[in-house]
Short mmCIF file of C-alpha atoms and ligand atoms in Angstrom, two decimals:
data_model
loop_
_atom_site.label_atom_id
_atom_site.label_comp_id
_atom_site.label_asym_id
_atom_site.label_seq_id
_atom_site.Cartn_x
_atom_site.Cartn_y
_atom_site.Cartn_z
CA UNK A 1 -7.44 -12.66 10.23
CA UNK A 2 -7.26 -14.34 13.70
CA UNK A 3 -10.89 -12.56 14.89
CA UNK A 4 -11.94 -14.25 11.92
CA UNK A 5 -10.97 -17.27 12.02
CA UNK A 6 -12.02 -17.13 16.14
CA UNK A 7 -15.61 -16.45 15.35
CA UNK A 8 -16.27 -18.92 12.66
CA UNK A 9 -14.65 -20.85 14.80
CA UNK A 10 -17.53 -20.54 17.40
CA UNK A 11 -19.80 -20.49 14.51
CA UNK A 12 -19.26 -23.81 14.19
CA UNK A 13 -18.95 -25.12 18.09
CA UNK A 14 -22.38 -23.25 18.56
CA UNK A 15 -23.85 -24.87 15.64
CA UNK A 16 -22.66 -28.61 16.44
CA UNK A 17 -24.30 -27.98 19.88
CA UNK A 18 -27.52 -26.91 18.31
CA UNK A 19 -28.08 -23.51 19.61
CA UNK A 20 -29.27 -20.18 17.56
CA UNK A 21 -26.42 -19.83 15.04
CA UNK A 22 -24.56 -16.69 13.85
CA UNK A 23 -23.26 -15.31 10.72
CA UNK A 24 -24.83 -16.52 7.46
CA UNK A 25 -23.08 -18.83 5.96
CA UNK A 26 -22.26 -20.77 9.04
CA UNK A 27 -25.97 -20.93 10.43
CA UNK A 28 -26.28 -22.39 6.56
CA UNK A 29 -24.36 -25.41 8.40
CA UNK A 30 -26.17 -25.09 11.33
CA UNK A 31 -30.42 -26.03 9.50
CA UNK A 32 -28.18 -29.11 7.91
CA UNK A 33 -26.32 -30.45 11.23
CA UNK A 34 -29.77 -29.95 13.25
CA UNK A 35 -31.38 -32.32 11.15
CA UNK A 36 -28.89 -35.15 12.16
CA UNK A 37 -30.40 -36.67 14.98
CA UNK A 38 -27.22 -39.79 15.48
CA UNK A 39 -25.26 -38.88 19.07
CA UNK A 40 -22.43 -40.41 17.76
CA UNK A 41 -21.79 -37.96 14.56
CA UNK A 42 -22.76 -34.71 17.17
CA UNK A 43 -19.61 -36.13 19.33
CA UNK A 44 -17.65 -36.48 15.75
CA UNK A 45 -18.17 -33.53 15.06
CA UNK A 46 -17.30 -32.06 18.13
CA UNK A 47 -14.24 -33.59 17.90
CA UNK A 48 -13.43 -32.24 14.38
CA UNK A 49 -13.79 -28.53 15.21
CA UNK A 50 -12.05 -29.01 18.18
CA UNK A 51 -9.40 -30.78 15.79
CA UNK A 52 -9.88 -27.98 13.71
CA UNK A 53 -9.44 -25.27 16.18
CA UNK A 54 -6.52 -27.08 17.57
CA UNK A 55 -4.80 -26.73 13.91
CA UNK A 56 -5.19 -23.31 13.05
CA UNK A 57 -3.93 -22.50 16.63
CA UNK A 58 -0.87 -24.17 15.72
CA UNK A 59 -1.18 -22.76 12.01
CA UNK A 60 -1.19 -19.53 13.60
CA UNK A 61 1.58 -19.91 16.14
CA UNK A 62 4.02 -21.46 13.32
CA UNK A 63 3.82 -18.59 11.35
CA UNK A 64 4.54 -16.41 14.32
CA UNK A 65 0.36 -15.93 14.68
CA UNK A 66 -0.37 -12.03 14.65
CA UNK A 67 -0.22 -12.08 10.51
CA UNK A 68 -1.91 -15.32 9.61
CA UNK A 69 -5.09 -15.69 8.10
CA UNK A 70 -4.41 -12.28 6.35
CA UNK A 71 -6.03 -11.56 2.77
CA UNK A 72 -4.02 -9.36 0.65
CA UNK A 73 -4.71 -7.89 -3.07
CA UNK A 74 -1.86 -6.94 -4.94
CA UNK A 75 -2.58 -4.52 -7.56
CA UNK A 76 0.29 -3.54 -10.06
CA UNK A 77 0.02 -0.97 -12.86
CA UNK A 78 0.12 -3.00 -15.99
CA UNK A 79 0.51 -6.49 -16.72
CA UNK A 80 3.43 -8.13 -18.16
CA UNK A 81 5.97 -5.44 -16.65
CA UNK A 82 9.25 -7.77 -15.20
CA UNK A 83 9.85 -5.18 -12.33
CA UNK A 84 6.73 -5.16 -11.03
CA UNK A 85 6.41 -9.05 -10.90
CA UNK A 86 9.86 -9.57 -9.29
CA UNK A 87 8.84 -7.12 -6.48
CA UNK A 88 5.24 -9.08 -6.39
CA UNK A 89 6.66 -11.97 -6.26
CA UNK A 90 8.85 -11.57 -3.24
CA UNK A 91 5.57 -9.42 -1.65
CA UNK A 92 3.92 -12.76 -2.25
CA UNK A 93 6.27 -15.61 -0.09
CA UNK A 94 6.77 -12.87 2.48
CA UNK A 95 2.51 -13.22 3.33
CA UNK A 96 3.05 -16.44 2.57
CA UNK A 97 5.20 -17.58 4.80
CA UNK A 98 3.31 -15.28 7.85
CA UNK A 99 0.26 -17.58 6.80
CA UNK A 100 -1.41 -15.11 4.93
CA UNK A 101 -2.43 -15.06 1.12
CA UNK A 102 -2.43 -12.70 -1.76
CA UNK A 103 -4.19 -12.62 -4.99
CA UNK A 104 -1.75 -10.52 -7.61
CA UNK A 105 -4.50 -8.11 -9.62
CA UNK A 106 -3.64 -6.44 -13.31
CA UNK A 107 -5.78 -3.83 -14.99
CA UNK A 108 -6.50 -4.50 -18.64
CA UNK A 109 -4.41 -1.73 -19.48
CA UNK A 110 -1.51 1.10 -17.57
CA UNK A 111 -4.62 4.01 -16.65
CA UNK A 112 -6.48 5.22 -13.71
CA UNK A 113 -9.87 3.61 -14.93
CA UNK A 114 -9.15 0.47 -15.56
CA UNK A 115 -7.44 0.27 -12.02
CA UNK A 116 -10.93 1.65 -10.72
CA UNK A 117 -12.40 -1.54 -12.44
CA UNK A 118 -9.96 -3.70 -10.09
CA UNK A 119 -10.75 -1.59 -7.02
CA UNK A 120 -14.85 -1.94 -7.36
CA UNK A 121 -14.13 -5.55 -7.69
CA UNK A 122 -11.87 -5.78 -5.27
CA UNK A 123 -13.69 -3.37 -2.47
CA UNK A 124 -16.73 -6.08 -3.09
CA UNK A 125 -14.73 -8.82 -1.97
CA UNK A 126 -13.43 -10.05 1.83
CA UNK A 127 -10.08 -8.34 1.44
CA UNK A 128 -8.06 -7.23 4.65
CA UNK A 129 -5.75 -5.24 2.92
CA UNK A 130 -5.11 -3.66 -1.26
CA UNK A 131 -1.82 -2.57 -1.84
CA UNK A 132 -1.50 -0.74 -5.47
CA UNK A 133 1.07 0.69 -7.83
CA UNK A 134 -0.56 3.61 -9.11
CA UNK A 135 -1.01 4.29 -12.63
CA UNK A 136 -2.73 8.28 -11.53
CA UNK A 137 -2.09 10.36 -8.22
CA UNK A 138 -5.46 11.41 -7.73
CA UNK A 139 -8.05 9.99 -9.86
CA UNK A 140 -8.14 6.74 -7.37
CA UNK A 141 -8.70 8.97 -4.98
CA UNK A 142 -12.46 8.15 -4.19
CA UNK A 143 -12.30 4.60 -4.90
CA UNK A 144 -9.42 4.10 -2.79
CA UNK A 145 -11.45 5.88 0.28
CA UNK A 146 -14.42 3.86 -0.31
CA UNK A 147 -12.00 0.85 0.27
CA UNK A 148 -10.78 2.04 3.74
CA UNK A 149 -14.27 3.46 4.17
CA UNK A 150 -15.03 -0.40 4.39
CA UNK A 151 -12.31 -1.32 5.83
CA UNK A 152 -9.80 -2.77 4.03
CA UNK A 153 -6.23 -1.52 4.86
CA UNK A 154 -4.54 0.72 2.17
CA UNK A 155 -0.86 0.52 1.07
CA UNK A 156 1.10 1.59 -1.83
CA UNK A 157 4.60 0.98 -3.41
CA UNK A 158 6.63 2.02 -6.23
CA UNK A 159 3.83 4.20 -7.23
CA UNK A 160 1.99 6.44 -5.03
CA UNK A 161 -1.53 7.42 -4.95
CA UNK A 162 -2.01 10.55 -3.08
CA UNK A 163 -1.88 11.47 0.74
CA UNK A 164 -5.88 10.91 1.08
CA UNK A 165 -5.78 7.35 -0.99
CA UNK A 166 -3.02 5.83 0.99
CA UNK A 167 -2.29 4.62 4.61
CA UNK A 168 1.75 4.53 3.85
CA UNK A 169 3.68 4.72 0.84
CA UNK A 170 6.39 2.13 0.70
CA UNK A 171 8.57 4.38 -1.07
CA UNK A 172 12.15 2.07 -2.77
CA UNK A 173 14.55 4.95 -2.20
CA UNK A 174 13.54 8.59 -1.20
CA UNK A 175 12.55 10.82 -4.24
CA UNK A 176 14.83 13.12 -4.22
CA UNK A 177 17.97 10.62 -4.09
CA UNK A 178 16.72 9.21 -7.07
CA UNK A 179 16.63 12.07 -9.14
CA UNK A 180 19.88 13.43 -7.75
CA UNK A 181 21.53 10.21 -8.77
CA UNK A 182 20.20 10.15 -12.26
CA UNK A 183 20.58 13.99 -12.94
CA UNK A 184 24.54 13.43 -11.77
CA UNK A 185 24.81 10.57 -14.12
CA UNK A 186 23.56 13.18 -16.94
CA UNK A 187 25.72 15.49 -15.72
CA UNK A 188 28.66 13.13 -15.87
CA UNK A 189 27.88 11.37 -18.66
CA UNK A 190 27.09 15.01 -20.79
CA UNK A 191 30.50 16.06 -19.18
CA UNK A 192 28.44 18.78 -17.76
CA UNK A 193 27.01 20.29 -21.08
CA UNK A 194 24.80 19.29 -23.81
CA UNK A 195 21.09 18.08 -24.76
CA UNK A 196 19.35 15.04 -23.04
CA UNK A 197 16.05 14.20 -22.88
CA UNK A 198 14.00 11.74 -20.73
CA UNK A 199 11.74 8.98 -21.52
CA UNK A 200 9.18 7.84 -19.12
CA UNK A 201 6.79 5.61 -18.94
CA UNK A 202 2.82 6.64 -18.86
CA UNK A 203 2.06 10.59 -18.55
CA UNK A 204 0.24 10.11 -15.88
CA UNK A 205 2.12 7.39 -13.47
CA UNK A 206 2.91 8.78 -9.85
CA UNK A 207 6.34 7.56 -9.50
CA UNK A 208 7.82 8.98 -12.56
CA UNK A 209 5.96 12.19 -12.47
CA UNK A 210 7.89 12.69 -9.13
CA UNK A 211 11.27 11.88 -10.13
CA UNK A 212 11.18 13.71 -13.22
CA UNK A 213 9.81 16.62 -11.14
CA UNK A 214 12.26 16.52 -8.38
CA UNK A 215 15.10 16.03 -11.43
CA UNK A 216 13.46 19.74 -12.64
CA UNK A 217 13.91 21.26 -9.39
CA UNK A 218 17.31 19.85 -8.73
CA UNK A 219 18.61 21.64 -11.71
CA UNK A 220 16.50 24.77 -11.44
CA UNK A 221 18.16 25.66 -8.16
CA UNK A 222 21.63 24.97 -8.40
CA UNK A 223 23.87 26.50 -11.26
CA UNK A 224 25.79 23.15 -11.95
CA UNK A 225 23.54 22.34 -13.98
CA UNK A 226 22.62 25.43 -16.10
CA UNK A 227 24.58 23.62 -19.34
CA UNK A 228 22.14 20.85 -19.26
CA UNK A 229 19.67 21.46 -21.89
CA UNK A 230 16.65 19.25 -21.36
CA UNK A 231 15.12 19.46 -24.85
CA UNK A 232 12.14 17.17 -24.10
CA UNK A 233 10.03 14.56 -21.74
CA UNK A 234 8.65 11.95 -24.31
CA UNK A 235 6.05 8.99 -22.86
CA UNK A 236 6.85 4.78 -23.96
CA UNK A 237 4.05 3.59 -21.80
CA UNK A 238 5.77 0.84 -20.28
CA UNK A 239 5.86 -0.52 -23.67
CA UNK A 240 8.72 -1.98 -25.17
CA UNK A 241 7.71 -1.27 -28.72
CA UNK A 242 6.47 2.33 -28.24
CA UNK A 243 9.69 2.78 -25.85
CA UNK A 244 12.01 2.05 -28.80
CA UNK A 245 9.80 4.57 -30.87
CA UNK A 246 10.28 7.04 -28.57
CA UNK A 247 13.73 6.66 -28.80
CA UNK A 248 14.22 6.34 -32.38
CA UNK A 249 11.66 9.75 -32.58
CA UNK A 250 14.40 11.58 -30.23
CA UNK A 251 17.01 10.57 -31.89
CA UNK A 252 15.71 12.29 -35.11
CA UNK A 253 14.87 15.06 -33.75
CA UNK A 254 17.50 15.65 -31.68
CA UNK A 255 20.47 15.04 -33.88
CA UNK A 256 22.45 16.19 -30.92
CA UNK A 257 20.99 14.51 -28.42
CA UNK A 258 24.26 13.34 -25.66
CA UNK A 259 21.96 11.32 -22.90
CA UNK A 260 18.51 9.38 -22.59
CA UNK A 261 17.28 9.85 -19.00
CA UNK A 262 14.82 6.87 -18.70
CA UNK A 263 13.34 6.01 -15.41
CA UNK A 264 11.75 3.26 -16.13
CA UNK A 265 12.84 -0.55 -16.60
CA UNK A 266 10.62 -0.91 -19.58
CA UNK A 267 11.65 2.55 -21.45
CA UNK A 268 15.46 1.95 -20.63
CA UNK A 269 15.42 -1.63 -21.89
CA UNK A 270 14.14 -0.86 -25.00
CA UNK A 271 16.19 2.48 -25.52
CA UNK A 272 19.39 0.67 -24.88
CA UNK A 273 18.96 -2.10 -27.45
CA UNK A 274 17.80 0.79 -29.98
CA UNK A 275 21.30 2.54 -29.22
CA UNK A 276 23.08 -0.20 -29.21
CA UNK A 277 21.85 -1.89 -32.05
CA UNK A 278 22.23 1.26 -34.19
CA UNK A 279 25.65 2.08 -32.75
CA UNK A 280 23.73 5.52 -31.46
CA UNK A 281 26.31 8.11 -29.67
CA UNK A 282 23.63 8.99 -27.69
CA UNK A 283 24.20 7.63 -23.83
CA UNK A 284 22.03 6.29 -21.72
CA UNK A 285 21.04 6.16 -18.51
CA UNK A 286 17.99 5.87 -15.91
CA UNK A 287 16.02 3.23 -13.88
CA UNK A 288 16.92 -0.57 -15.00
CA UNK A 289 16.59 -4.26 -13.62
CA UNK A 290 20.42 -5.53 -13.87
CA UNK A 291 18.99 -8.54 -15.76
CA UNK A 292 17.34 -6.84 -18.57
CA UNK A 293 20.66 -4.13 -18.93
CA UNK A 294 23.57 -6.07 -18.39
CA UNK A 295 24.09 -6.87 -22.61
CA UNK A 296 23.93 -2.81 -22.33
CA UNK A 297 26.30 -2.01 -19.95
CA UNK A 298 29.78 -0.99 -20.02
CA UNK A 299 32.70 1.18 -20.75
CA UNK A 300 33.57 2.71 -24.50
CA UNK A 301 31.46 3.18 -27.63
CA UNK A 302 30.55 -0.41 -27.82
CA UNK A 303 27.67 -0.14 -24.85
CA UNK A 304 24.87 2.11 -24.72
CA UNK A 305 25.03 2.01 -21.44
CA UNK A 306 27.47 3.58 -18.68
CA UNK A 307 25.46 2.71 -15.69
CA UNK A 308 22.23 3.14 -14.54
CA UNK A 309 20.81 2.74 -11.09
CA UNK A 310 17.38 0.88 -9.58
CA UNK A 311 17.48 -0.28 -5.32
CA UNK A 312 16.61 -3.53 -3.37
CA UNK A 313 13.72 -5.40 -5.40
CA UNK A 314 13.61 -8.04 -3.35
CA UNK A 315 13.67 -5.63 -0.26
CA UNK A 316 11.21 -3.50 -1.45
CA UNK A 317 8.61 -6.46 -2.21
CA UNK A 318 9.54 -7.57 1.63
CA UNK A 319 9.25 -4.34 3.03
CA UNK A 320 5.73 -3.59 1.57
CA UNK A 321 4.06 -7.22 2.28
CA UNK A 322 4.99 -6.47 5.99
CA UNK A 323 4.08 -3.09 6.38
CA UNK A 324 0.38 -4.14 4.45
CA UNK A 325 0.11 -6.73 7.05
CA UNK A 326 0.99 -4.45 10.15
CA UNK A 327 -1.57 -1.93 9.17
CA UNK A 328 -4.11 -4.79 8.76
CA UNK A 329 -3.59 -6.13 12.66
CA UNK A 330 -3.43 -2.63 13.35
CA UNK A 331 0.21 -2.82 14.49
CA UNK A 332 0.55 0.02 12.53
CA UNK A 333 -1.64 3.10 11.19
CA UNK A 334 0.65 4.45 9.18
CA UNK A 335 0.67 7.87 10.76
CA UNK A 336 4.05 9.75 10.90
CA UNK A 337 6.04 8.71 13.66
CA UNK A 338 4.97 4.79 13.68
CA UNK A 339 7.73 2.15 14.22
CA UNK A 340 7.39 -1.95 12.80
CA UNK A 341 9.86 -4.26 12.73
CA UNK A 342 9.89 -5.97 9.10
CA UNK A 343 10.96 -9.43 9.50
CA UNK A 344 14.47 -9.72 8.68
CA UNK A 345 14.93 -6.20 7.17
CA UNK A 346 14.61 -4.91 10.87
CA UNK A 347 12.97 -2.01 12.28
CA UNK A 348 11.33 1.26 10.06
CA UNK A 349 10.15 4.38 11.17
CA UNK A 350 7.13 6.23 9.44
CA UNK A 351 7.77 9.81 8.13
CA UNK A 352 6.89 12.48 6.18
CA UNK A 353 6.62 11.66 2.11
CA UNK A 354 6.86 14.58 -0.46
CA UNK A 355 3.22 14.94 -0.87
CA UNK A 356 2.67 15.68 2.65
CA UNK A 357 1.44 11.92 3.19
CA UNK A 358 3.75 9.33 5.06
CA UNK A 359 5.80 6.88 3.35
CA UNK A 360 8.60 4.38 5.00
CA UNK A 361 11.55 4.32 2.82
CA UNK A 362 13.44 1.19 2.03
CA UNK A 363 16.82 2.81 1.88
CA UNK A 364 19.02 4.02 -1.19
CA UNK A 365 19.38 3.80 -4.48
CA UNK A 366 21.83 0.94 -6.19
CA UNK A 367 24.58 1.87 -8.70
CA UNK A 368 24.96 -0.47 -11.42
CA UNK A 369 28.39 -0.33 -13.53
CA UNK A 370 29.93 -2.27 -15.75
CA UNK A 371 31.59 -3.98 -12.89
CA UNK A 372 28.67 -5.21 -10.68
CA UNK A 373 26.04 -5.53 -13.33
CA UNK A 374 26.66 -9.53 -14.01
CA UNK A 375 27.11 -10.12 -9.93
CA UNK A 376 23.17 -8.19 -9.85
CA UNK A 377 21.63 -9.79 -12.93
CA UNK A 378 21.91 -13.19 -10.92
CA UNK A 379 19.24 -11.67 -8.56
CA UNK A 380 16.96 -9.34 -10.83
C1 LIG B 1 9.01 0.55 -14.53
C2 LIG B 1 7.74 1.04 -13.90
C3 LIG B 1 7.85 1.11 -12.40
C4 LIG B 1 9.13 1.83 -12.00
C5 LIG B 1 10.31 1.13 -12.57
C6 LIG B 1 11.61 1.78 -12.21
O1 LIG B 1 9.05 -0.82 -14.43
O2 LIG B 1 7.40 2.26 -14.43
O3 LIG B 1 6.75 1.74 -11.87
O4 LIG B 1 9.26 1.94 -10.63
O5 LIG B 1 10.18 1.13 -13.98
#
């Protein structure tokens, strides 16, 4: 951060000009430079910090100033998951290129404890801001207020932790217009009647715990829907093998089974190669990176796959490195009502999430058919 950078700045200057030093580290510097007694390497050195200062000025101003310096943790749900990297990894060049820099974090496995384990380490470090995908809604609660306790700046996306954890959610597409779109697509795919079931991820994540409950409530309060028989919610971890388990479990259970609801890249990934491969009747449809579905997708009983919906993954990566980096220059607070402008996504407005928090949503979901899947793949 610029204040920062500033006072170690003067750390330094005071130091070369022998007087009482400051903060630890730099008045380390200072016992070795007093012992130097040679006029000429006092005017050096002079020299360099003024050198120095001159470049991270310029640093600063390059990368439009009021964001450089910044120190971001990145802390995803599970390791090894493709959606979460290709979100990180757009988070990451967005700091990046504002002069900032941010170290990506896994937990050693998808549950709330192990993402405490990050946290501690995390909170014990000089971090400005941890943004997290959460694997639990509450149980990060007070590790996640210790953090802003010592300052560090909290942000979430795809996965919120609750309204007490959190600064802002970065939510991809508003809850309930995700599960409107995928309940339609059961709807339409079912024809309007029959047995589906859905297959999430971990029991406990955030994100899918919302859309499958906003799916529940969708079709508990309007009649359409009173055909659609959802026979059961089963869990693939945001693992491929278990996912395909799950699937093959369903299947055999549910000898009638019409559609696979699964909002998750990982679960609907594995699903559709299990249909597919085993020329399954049962349709599918859910949450899916166009890369990782487009073998699955199309028309007729040859594709598991109809279509199947995600949003902007390299917006939503964008969207959540800048609004980590407003609330750390205090730009933001994330309090209901706020305005930023994110780079070249333009200007959001902070309001009211679900869980009574605030979130700032990216915009809608994305359709993928048989028809743009291919054009989509390219990107993600
Ligand atoms: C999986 C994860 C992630 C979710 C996507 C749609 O990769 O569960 O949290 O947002 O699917």
């Amino acid at each position: 951060m610029k204040r920062k950078v500033i006072s170690a700045l003067l750390c330094v200057a005071m130091a070369t000009t022998l007087l009482a030093g400051c903060g630890s580290s730099s008045s380390t510097t200072t016992d070795t430079e007093a012992e130097e007694t040679e006029e000429t390497e006092e005017a050096e050195e002079v020299e360099e910090t003024e050198e120095a200062e001159e470049t991270e000025e310029a640093e600063e101003t390059e990368a439009t100033g009021s964001y450089a310096g910044q120190k971001i943790a990145l802390v995803g749900k599970s390791a090894g998951n493709a959606f979460f990297e290709i979100a990180a990894a757009t988070f990451v060049s967005t700091v990046e290129a504002e002069g900032g820099t941010v170290d990506v974090v896994y937990p050693e496995e998808a549950t709330a404890d192990a993402q405490i384990k990050v946290l501690d380490n995390l909170i014990s470090q000089d971090y400005d801001a941890i943004c997290l995908s959460a694997n639990d809604t509450n149980a990060l609660q007070a590790k996640l207020e210790e953090a802003m306790d010592a300052g560090i700046a909290v942000s979430s996306f795809d996965s919120a932790p609750n309204a007490e954890s959190r600064q802002v959610f970065v939510n991809q597409a508003g809850t309930t217009a995700v599960a409107q779109a995928l309940v339609d697509a059961v709807y339409d795919i079912t024809d309007g009647a029959g047995q589906w079931a859905i297959l999430s991820a971990t029991s406990q994540a955030s994100n899918q715990n919302a859309w499958i409950e906003a799916m529940e409530e969708i079709i508990a309060n309007d009649d359409t829907y009173a055909d659609l028989e959802l026979v059961e919610i089963a869990y693939g971890d945001d693992e491929a093998q278990k996912s395909t388990d799950q699937t093959e479990a369903l299947l055999q259970n549910y000898p009638d089974l019409e559609v696979i609801c699964a909002p998750t890249t990982v679960g609907i990934a594995a699903a559709a190669k299990y249909l597919q491969d085993n020329g399954s009747s049962c349709k599918l449809t859910g949450l899916g990176l166009p890369s990782e579905m487009e073998a699955y997708t199309g028309d007729g009983d040859d594709y598991s796959c109809p279509y199947f919906y995600l949003w902007d993954m390299e917006g939503l990566g964008s969207l959540s490195a800048y609004a980590t980096m407003a609330l750390v220059n205090g730009e933001i607070t994330g309090a209901l009502g706020e305005t930023f402008t994110a780079g070249d996504l333009g200007e959001f407005t902070i309001t009211e999430a679900d869980d009574g928090g605030t979130e700032i949503v990216l915009g809608l979901p994305l359709e993928f058919t048989p028809e743009n899947v291919s054009e989509y793949a390219e990107l993600y």
